Tab-separated table of C-alpha atoms and ligand atoms in Angstrom:
chain	number	residue	atom	x	y	z
P	1	UNK	CA	92.167	28.117	122.910
P	2	UNK	CA	91.988	31.062	120.518
P	3	UNK	CA	90.144	30.359	117.270
P	4	UNK	CA	91.656	32.662	114.675
P	5	UNK	CA	89.192	31.724	111.897
P	6	UNK	CA	87.217	34.764	110.755
P	7	UNK	CA	83.448	34.107	110.735
P	8	UNK	CA	82.527	34.523	107.079
P	9	UNK	CA	78.925	35.542	107.769
P	10	UNK	CA	79.989	38.812	109.401
P	11	UNK	CA	82.566	39.608	106.713
P	12	UNK	CA	79.874	38.783	104.110
P	13	UNK	CA	77.642	41.483	105.644
P	14	UNK	CA	80.527	43.971	105.719
P	15	UNK	CA	81.377	43.405	102.052
P	16	UNK	CA	77.686	43.534	101.015
P	17	UNK	CA	77.496	47.034	102.496
P	18	UNK	CA	78.360	49.499	99.720
P	19	UNK	CA	80.734	52.103	101.198
P	20	UNK	CA	82.224	53.455	97.971
P	21	UNK	CA	83.648	56.926	98.291
P	22	UNK	CA	84.186	58.828	95.086
P	23	UNK	CA	84.463	62.345	93.727
P	24	UNK	CA	81.668	61.276	91.358
P	25	UNK	CA	78.402	62.044	93.218
P	26	UNK	CA	76.572	59.390	91.158
P	27	UNK	CA	78.382	56.549	92.960
P	28	UNK	CA	79.454	58.165	96.251
P	29	UNK	CA	77.756	56.388	99.203
P	30	UNK	CA	77.035	57.141	102.835
P	31	UNK	CA	78.945	54.879	105.237
P	32	UNK	CA	76.296	55.097	107.961
P	33	UNK	CA	74.822	51.597	107.593
P	34	UNK	CA	78.330	50.105	107.653
P	35	UNK	CA	79.245	52.043	110.812
P	36	UNK	CA	75.980	50.897	112.407
P	37	UNK	CA	76.747	47.279	111.477
P	38	UNK	CA	80.111	47.502	113.282
P	39	UNK	CA	78.627	49.513	116.187
P	40	UNK	CA	75.949	46.845	116.705
P	41	UNK	CA	78.632	44.166	116.990
P	42	UNK	CA	80.765	46.328	119.303
P	43	UNK	CA	77.754	47.338	121.450
P	44	UNK	CA	77.316	43.644	122.271
P	45	UNK	CA	80.930	43.631	123.460
P	46	UNK	CA	80.144	46.563	125.798
P	47	UNK	CA	81.912	49.202	123.745
P	48	UNK	CA	80.630	52.752	123.987
P	49	UNK	CA	79.989	53.622	120.322
P	50	UNK	CA	79.662	57.186	119.054
P	51	UNK	CA	78.952	58.268	115.487
P	52	UNK	CA	80.318	61.691	114.527
P	53	UNK	CA	79.137	63.425	111.348
P	54	UNK	CA	82.079	64.677	109.290
P	55	UNK	CA	81.915	67.816	107.147
P	56	UNK	CA	80.930	67.124	103.552
P	57	UNK	CA	82.488	69.268	100.830
P	58	UNK	CA	79.285	69.526	98.820
P	59	UNK	CA	76.070	69.509	100.867
P	60	UNK	CA	73.818	69.300	97.799
P	61	UNK	CA	75.282	66.225	96.184
P	62	UNK	CA	77.297	64.363	98.810
P	63	UNK	CA	75.686	61.889	101.218
P	64	UNK	CA	76.404	62.348	104.920
P	65	UNK	CA	79.534	60.555	106.112
P	66	UNK	CA	80.404	59.466	109.645
P	67	UNK	CA	83.303	58.503	111.872
P	68	UNK	CA	82.600	55.696	114.349
P	69	UNK	CA	84.583	55.820	117.563
P	70	UNK	CA	84.133	52.843	119.879
P	71	UNK	CA	85.837	52.696	123.251
P	72	UNK	CA	85.720	50.278	126.166
P	73	UNK	CA	87.202	51.938	129.222
P	74	UNK	CA	89.861	50.220	131.306
P	75	UNK	CA	89.049	48.917	134.795
P	76	UNK	CA	92.463	49.818	136.127
P	77	UNK	CA	93.354	52.823	134.023
P	78	UNK	CA	91.717	55.420	131.805
P	79	UNK	CA	95.083	55.890	130.094
P	80	UNK	CA	97.067	53.846	127.621
P	81	UNK	CA	95.816	50.659	126.059
P	82	UNK	CA	95.491	49.942	122.364
P	83	UNK	CA	93.693	51.665	119.494
P	84	UNK	CA	92.901	49.876	116.240
P	85	UNK	CA	91.933	52.149	113.408
P	86	UNK	CA	91.061	52.181	109.747
P	87	UNK	CA	88.686	53.495	107.142
P	88	UNK	CA	85.151	52.414	106.344
P	89	UNK	CA	85.135	53.278	102.645
P	90	UNK	CA	86.309	51.485	99.518
P	91	UNK	CA	87.270	52.677	96.071
P	92	UNK	CA	84.590	52.292	93.338
P	93	UNK	CA	84.050	48.915	91.662
P	94	UNK	CA	84.048	50.348	88.161
P	95	UNK	CA	86.822	48.185	86.709
P	96	UNK	CA	85.437	45.878	83.972
P	97	UNK	CA	87.792	43.044	84.983
P	98	UNK	CA	85.656	42.127	88.026
P	99	UNK	CA	84.718	38.471	87.504
P	100	UNK	CA	82.134	38.303	90.287
P	101	UNK	CA	79.787	40.580	92.193
P	102	UNK	CA	82.154	42.927	94.093
P	103	UNK	CA	79.678	43.091	97.007
P	104	UNK	CA	79.385	39.309	97.382
P	105	UNK	CA	82.091	37.686	99.520
P	106	UNK	CA	83.319	34.696	97.540
P	107	UNK	CA	85.795	31.993	98.486
P	108	UNK	CA	88.072	30.391	95.929
P	109	UNK	CA	90.827	28.062	97.140
P	110	UNK	CA	92.715	29.834	99.916
P	111	UNK	CA	91.485	33.366	99.135
P	112	UNK	CA	88.390	35.420	99.878
P	113	UNK	CA	87.237	37.842	97.163
P	114	UNK	CA	85.203	41.039	97.434
P	115	UNK	CA	85.476	44.828	97.219
P	116	UNK	CA	87.322	46.083	100.302
P	117	UNK	CA	88.216	42.623	101.627
P	118	UNK	CA	91.879	43.683	101.764
P	119	UNK	CA	91.449	47.462	101.941
P	120	UNK	CA	90.259	47.221	104.674
P	121	UNK	CA	87.167	45.361	105.822
P	122	UNK	CA	89.112	42.153	106.501
P	123	UNK	CA	91.111	44.044	109.133
P	124	UNK	CA	88.005	44.956	111.160
P	125	UNK	CA	86.708	41.377	110.859
P	126	UNK	CA	90.060	40.147	112.256
P	127	UNK	CA	89.968	42.680	115.122
P	128	UNK	CA	86.376	41.835	116.085
P	129	UNK	CA	87.187	38.113	115.937
P	130	UNK	CA	90.002	38.789	118.416
P	131	UNK	CA	87.813	40.968	120.672
P	132	UNK	CA	85.036	38.383	120.807
P	133	UNK	CA	87.440	35.902	122.362
P	134	UNK	CA	88.785	38.182	125.071
P	135	UNK	CA	87.180	38.921	128.455
P	136	UNK	CA	85.312	42.224	128.761
P	137	UNK	CA	87.152	43.420	131.863
P	138	UNK	CA	90.134	44.981	130.101
P	139	UNK	CA	92.450	46.861	132.442
P	140	UNK	CA	93.472	49.542	129.953
P	141	UNK	CA	91.196	51.123	127.324
P	142	UNK	CA	90.533	49.466	123.961
P	143	UNK	CA	89.332	51.695	121.149
P	144	UNK	CA	88.388	51.272	117.520
P	145	UNK	CA	88.340	54.273	115.200
P	146	UNK	CA	86.547	53.834	111.876
P	147	UNK	CA	86.820	56.820	109.554
P	148	UNK	CA	85.059	58.158	106.457
P	149	UNK	CA	86.384	58.982	103.001
P	150	UNK	CA	90.009	57.896	103.353
P	151	UNK	CA	90.013	56.978	99.656
P	152	UNK	CA	89.183	60.538	98.560
P	153	UNK	CA	89.549	63.581	100.816
P	154	UNK	CA	90.567	61.898	104.123
P	155	UNK	CA	87.925	64.158	105.641
P	156	UNK	CA	87.174	61.605	108.370
P	157	UNK	CA	90.742	61.519	109.704
P	158	UNK	CA	91.018	65.298	109.340
P	159	UNK	CA	87.858	65.701	111.478
P	160	UNK	CA	89.123	63.575	114.407
P	161	UNK	CA	89.526	65.531	117.639
P	162	UNK	CA	91.604	64.498	120.656
P	163	UNK	CA	88.585	64.953	122.975
P	164	UNK	CA	86.631	62.288	121.024
P	165	UNK	CA	89.350	59.667	121.562
P	166	UNK	CA	90.861	57.612	124.373
P	167	UNK	CA	94.545	58.376	123.771
P	168	UNK	CA	96.245	54.955	123.636
P	169	UNK	CA	99.773	53.745	124.171
P	170	UNK	CA	99.762	52.647	120.534
P	171	UNK	CA	97.459	52.938	117.519
P	172	UNK	CA	97.622	50.232	114.868
P	173	UNK	CA	96.255	51.251	111.495
P	174	UNK	CA	95.185	48.090	109.697
P	175	UNK	CA	95.879	49.097	106.097
P	176	UNK	CA	97.144	46.145	104.055
P	177	UNK	CA	100.874	45.764	104.706
P	178	UNK	CA	101.052	41.937	104.596
P	179	UNK	CA	101.303	42.319	108.400
P	180	UNK	CA	104.650	44.097	108.145
P	181	UNK	CA	104.878	47.062	110.529
P	182	UNK	CA	105.151	50.218	108.419
P	183	UNK	CA	106.758	53.025	110.396
P	184	UNK	CA	107.123	55.708	107.748
P	185	UNK	CA	105.498	56.753	104.503
P	186	UNK	CA	105.613	59.501	101.929
P	187	UNK	CA	103.245	62.471	101.802
P	188	UNK	CA	100.704	63.224	99.103
P	189	UNK	CA	99.831	66.351	97.143
P	190	UNK	CA	97.533	66.535	94.119
P	191	UNK	CA	96.979	69.576	91.899
P	192	UNK	CA	95.102	70.740	88.843
P	193	UNK	CA	96.657	73.318	86.512
P	194	UNK	CA	93.990	75.169	84.502
P	195	UNK	CA	94.944	77.316	81.514
P	196	UNK	CA	92.676	79.658	79.594
P	197	UNK	CA	93.097	82.174	76.771
P	198	UNK	CA	90.944	84.072	74.307
P	199	UNK	CA	91.486	81.373	71.631
P	200	UNK	CA	90.508	82.243	68.052
P	201	UNK	CA	90.436	80.981	64.446
P	202	UNK	CA	93.314	78.614	63.705
P	203	UNK	CA	94.277	80.651	60.616
P	204	UNK	CA	95.379	83.528	62.872
P	205	UNK	CA	98.407	81.523	64.007
P	206	UNK	CA	98.535	83.016	67.492
P	207	UNK	CA	100.791	80.458	69.173
P	208	UNK	CA	101.146	82.615	72.301
P	209	UNK	CA	97.429	82.204	73.022
P	210	UNK	CA	97.371	78.468	72.382
P	211	UNK	CA	96.831	76.594	75.646
P	212	UNK	CA	98.202	73.316	74.231
P	213	UNK	CA	101.489	75.031	73.376
P	214	UNK	CA	101.526	76.673	76.805
P	215	UNK	CA	100.797	73.377	78.564
P	216	UNK	CA	103.572	71.670	76.588
P	217	UNK	CA	105.977	74.286	77.961
P	218	UNK	CA	104.656	73.702	81.499
P	219	UNK	CA	105.122	69.932	81.091
P	220	UNK	CA	108.780	70.482	80.129
P	221	UNK	CA	109.249	72.556	83.276
P	222	UNK	CA	107.483	69.921	85.395
P	223	UNK	CA	109.750	67.202	84.007
P	224	UNK	CA	112.708	69.283	85.185
P	225	UNK	CA	111.063	69.653	88.586
P	226	UNK	CA	110.538	65.861	88.726
P	227	UNK	CA	114.263	65.357	88.093
P	228	UNK	CA	115.114	67.971	90.737
P	229	UNK	CA	112.894	66.163	93.274
P	230	UNK	CA	114.606	62.858	92.457
P	231	UNK	CA	118.120	64.180	92.878
P	232	UNK	CA	117.649	66.445	95.903
P	233	UNK	CA	116.923	63.660	98.391
P	234	UNK	CA	117.068	59.877	98.348
P	235	UNK	CA	116.128	57.324	100.975
P	236	UNK	CA	116.921	53.724	100.084
P	237	UNK	CA	114.613	52.385	102.792
P	238	UNK	CA	111.705	53.140	100.430
P	239	UNK	CA	111.263	50.802	97.455
P	240	UNK	CA	110.889	53.953	95.354
P	241	UNK	CA	113.714	55.856	97.067
P	242	UNK	CA	112.872	59.339	95.721
P	243	UNK	CA	110.043	61.873	95.800
P	244	UNK	CA	107.892	61.321	92.702
P	245	UNK	CA	105.931	63.672	90.457
P	246	UNK	CA	103.366	61.994	88.196
P	247	UNK	CA	101.377	63.642	85.394
P	248	UNK	CA	98.016	61.906	85.684
P	249	UNK	CA	95.544	63.450	83.251
P	250	UNK	CA	95.536	66.007	80.467
P	251	UNK	CA	92.603	67.606	78.674
P	252	UNK	CA	92.798	70.334	76.080
P	253	UNK	CA	91.040	71.898	73.119
P	254	UNK	CA	87.764	71.244	71.369
P	255	UNK	CA	88.286	71.567	67.595
P	256	UNK	CA	91.063	71.196	65.068
P	257	UNK	CA	90.434	74.611	63.521
P	258	UNK	CA	90.468	76.635	66.738
P	259	UNK	CA	93.368	78.056	68.713
P	260	UNK	CA	93.109	76.018	71.871
P	261	UNK	CA	91.555	78.252	74.560
P	262	UNK	CA	91.594	75.936	77.567
P	263	UNK	CA	93.620	73.070	78.992
P	264	UNK	CA	93.849	71.243	82.292
P	265	UNK	CA	96.576	69.023	83.676
P	266	UNK	CA	96.323	67.006	86.896
P	267	UNK	CA	99.391	65.751	88.704
P	268	UNK	CA	100.386	64.285	92.024
P	269	UNK	CA	103.546	64.478	94.068
P	270	UNK	CA	104.621	62.003	96.750
P	271	UNK	CA	107.383	63.642	98.770
P	272	UNK	CA	109.774	61.774	101.027
P	273	UNK	CA	109.677	62.744	104.710
P	274	UNK	CA	111.576	66.009	105.081
P	275	UNK	CA	110.404	67.556	101.797
P	276	UNK	CA	107.870	70.224	102.774
P	277	UNK	CA	104.562	70.640	100.937
P	278	UNK	CA	104.723	74.461	101.069
P	279	UNK	CA	108.076	74.352	99.277
P	280	UNK	CA	106.693	72.012	96.612
P	281	UNK	CA	103.770	74.335	95.907
P	282	UNK	CA	106.225	77.228	95.461
P	283	UNK	CA	108.281	75.174	92.990
P	284	UNK	CA	105.145	74.265	91.044
P	285	UNK	CA	104.125	77.910	90.800
P	286	UNK	CA	107.657	78.856	89.680
P	287	UNK	CA	107.577	76.152	86.984
P	288	UNK	CA	104.285	77.535	85.666
P	289	UNK	CA	105.457	81.171	85.761
P	290	UNK	CA	108.698	80.319	83.933
P	291	UNK	CA	106.865	78.307	81.279
P	292	UNK	CA	104.291	81.011	80.590
P	293	UNK	CA	106.618	84.003	80.393
P	294	UNK	CA	106.055	84.306	76.614
P	295	UNK	CA	102.379	83.268	76.512
P	296	UNK	CA	99.144	85.232	76.635
P	297	UNK	CA	97.497	82.607	78.738
P	298	UNK	CA	96.203	82.766	82.292
P	299	UNK	CA	96.965	79.930	84.693
P	300	UNK	CA	95.546	78.691	87.940
P	301	UNK	CA	97.176	76.143	90.236
P	302	UNK	CA	94.663	74.558	92.606
P	303	UNK	CA	95.001	71.656	95.054
P	304	UNK	CA	92.641	68.737	94.351
P	305	UNK	CA	92.746	67.768	98.037
P	306	UNK	CA	94.383	69.288	101.092
P	307	UNK	CA	97.909	67.833	101.395
P	308	UNK	CA	98.638	64.730	103.447
P	309	UNK	CA	101.897	64.982	105.344
P	310	UNK	CA	104.511	62.281	105.242
P	311	UNK	CA	104.644	60.017	108.298
P	312	UNK	CA	107.456	58.920	110.569
P	313	UNK	CA	106.187	56.936	113.514
P	314	UNK	CA	106.876	58.180	117.015
P	315	UNK	CA	106.049	54.624	118.172
P	316	UNK	CA	109.251	53.214	116.711
P	317	UNK	CA	111.406	55.387	118.910
P	318	UNK	CA	110.685	53.316	121.984
P	319	UNK	CA	110.016	49.791	123.099
P	320	UNK	CA	106.470	49.600	121.713
P	321	UNK	CA	107.778	48.980	118.301
P	322	UNK	CA	110.131	46.269	119.472
P	323	UNK	CA	107.131	44.666	121.146
P	324	UNK	CA	105.302	44.641	117.850
P	325	UNK	CA	108.238	42.959	116.194
P	326	UNK	CA	108.113	40.265	118.807
P	327	UNK	CA	104.380	39.654	118.302
P	328	UNK	CA	104.802	39.648	114.610
P	329	UNK	CA	107.444	36.965	114.555
P	330	UNK	CA	105.468	34.919	117.075
P	331	UNK	CA	102.160	35.123	115.210
P	332	UNK	CA	102.976	35.341	111.544
P	333	UNK	CA	105.924	32.904	111.476
P	334	UNK	CA	107.599	34.458	108.456
P	335	UNK	CA	110.971	36.063	108.067
P	336	UNK	CA	109.785	39.571	107.227
P	337	UNK	CA	112.245	42.450	107.375
P	338	UNK	CA	112.205	44.365	110.642
P	339	UNK	CA	109.918	47.104	109.428
P	340	UNK	CA	108.816	48.729	106.225
P	341	UNK	CA	108.606	52.118	104.541
P	342	UNK	CA	105.616	52.756	102.271
P	343	UNK	CA	105.280	54.773	99.086
P	344	UNK	CA	101.513	55.240	99.658
P	345	UNK	CA	99.803	57.395	102.276
P	346	UNK	CA	97.636	56.440	105.246
P	347	UNK	CA	95.794	58.272	108.014
P	348	UNK	CA	98.824	57.861	110.325
P	349	UNK	CA	99.992	61.516	110.153
P	350	UNK	CA	96.576	62.693	111.408
P	351	UNK	CA	96.800	60.425	114.469
P	352	UNK	CA	100.389	61.474	115.116
P	353	UNK	CA	99.265	65.135	114.985
P	354	UNK	CA	96.852	64.297	117.834
P	355	UNK	CA	99.758	62.900	119.874
P	356	UNK	CA	98.842	59.253	119.194
P	357	UNK	CA	101.870	57.003	118.446
P	358	UNK	CA	100.904	54.991	115.381
P	359	UNK	CA	102.159	52.336	113.063
P	360	UNK	CA	100.534	50.681	110.077
P	361	UNK	CA	100.151	46.908	110.143
P	362	UNK	CA	97.280	45.044	108.556
P	363	UNK	CA	96.452	41.858	106.682
P	364	UNK	CA	96.439	41.697	102.904
P	365	UNK	CA	98.751	42.713	100.126
P	366	UNK	CA	98.749	46.378	99.052
P	367	UNK	CA	99.024	45.173	95.438
P	368	UNK	CA	95.521	43.706	95.831
P	369	UNK	CA	94.083	47.039	96.975
P	370	UNK	CA	92.226	49.201	94.421
P	371	UNK	CA	92.146	46.276	91.960
P	372	UNK	CA	89.387	44.262	90.322
P	373	UNK	CA	88.893	40.847	91.994
P	374	UNK	CA	90.365	42.185	95.252
P	375	UNK	CA	91.238	39.252	97.486
P	376	UNK	CA	92.857	38.309	100.762
P	377	UNK	CA	94.711	35.191	101.785
P	378	UNK	CA	92.757	33.262	104.448
P	379	UNK	CA	95.896	32.269	106.346
P	380	UNK	CA	96.977	35.884	106.588
P	381	UNK	CA	93.554	36.922	107.844
P	382	UNK	CA	93.699	34.357	110.644
P	383	UNK	CA	97.329	35.345	111.432
P	384	UNK	CA	96.061	38.905	111.775
P	385	UNK	CA	93.330	38.001	114.269
P	386	UNK	CA	95.924	36.022	116.261
P	387	UNK	CA	98.327	38.969	116.212
P	388	UNK	CA	95.679	41.510	117.344
P	389	UNK	CA	94.438	39.082	120.000
P	390	UNK	CA	97.935	38.862	121.434
P	391	UNK	CA	98.564	42.603	121.227
P	392	UNK	CA	95.220	43.315	122.951
P	393	UNK	CA	96.082	40.848	125.716
P	394	UNK	CA	99.417	42.490	126.381
P	395	UNK	CA	98.429	46.138	125.986
P	396	UNK	CA	95.017	46.031	127.662
P	397	UNK	CA	94.941	43.163	130.171
P	398	UNK	CA	98.097	43.799	132.253
F	401	LIG	ZN1	93.047	51.690	102.591
């Protein structure tokens, strides 16, 4: 009889392990101890565990990050089987609304609380709970892929190579989807626009050299671009059915009596599948050029991260996806819609690029992710371990 209860002592250790990834070097952490914690558990289940260093963007300030790839070969076949993947890192715990220690797993009523419990340490606890109750003579390969820095640069997923992986029949990415299978999501692009001019004394009234005036003009152009993105393509399967452009932060000027000589604006764009990132970058550059035609200001458009492509699952084009539907209704006994489309990004496009059919389906509510007092529903966590147990049985023991 399968016991779907997640052992809290292991999840307690996972949560206690600080795996914050951040652009701020003061709080950015290595994920090595966390990977070793999981590898130790998987070693005991006869998985072959390999840690791969991923490239860091700043060798002086950034701790070393790792991908953990754990595979248990199949007795009957070296092909196919199931992959379960996700990221090791969490967002920072800087929000003042945290009411308990973010690194201390805490139970209150029917929820567990802790940083990363939903996004996405609970997923790995559910998977390992399932694996520990299956025989070790799987017929097809089982692999777990645990990546670095998904919350910032996605450098871990970008560094994955086909030769490191057992290519499965299906990869399930356990990001929190309330166990709904997500088969498509938007892409992600983030940019900084930096303006500079010679500035001067405010009495000189040189509006053409004022970076605040210039940025205001750029913002007007960007608002037009946002409208253009909304009208050019719509897909009602997404809860936000259009590509979005969001102005996220603005900094400018240093004194009331100076002509503003520098300004920066950061923005992100989440395009629907089918809207190409190269085209978006061209439109952004055009918006800036048009806005600055009358200004004596220089501008630079730079990506904050490499783009993440949108995702449309190749798994949903054949019976695998239907299988997942079947498991889902059998294990999670809710009347969820058939499948879901997400406005956020995951590592799915990187797996698809490696020829690995993927879908996103994990325990926890996305609205809990990246929040203070992050929590997960205990029933959902045990439904998840039941679901993965059943999927592993069918994909790897036939
Ligand atoms: Zn996540």
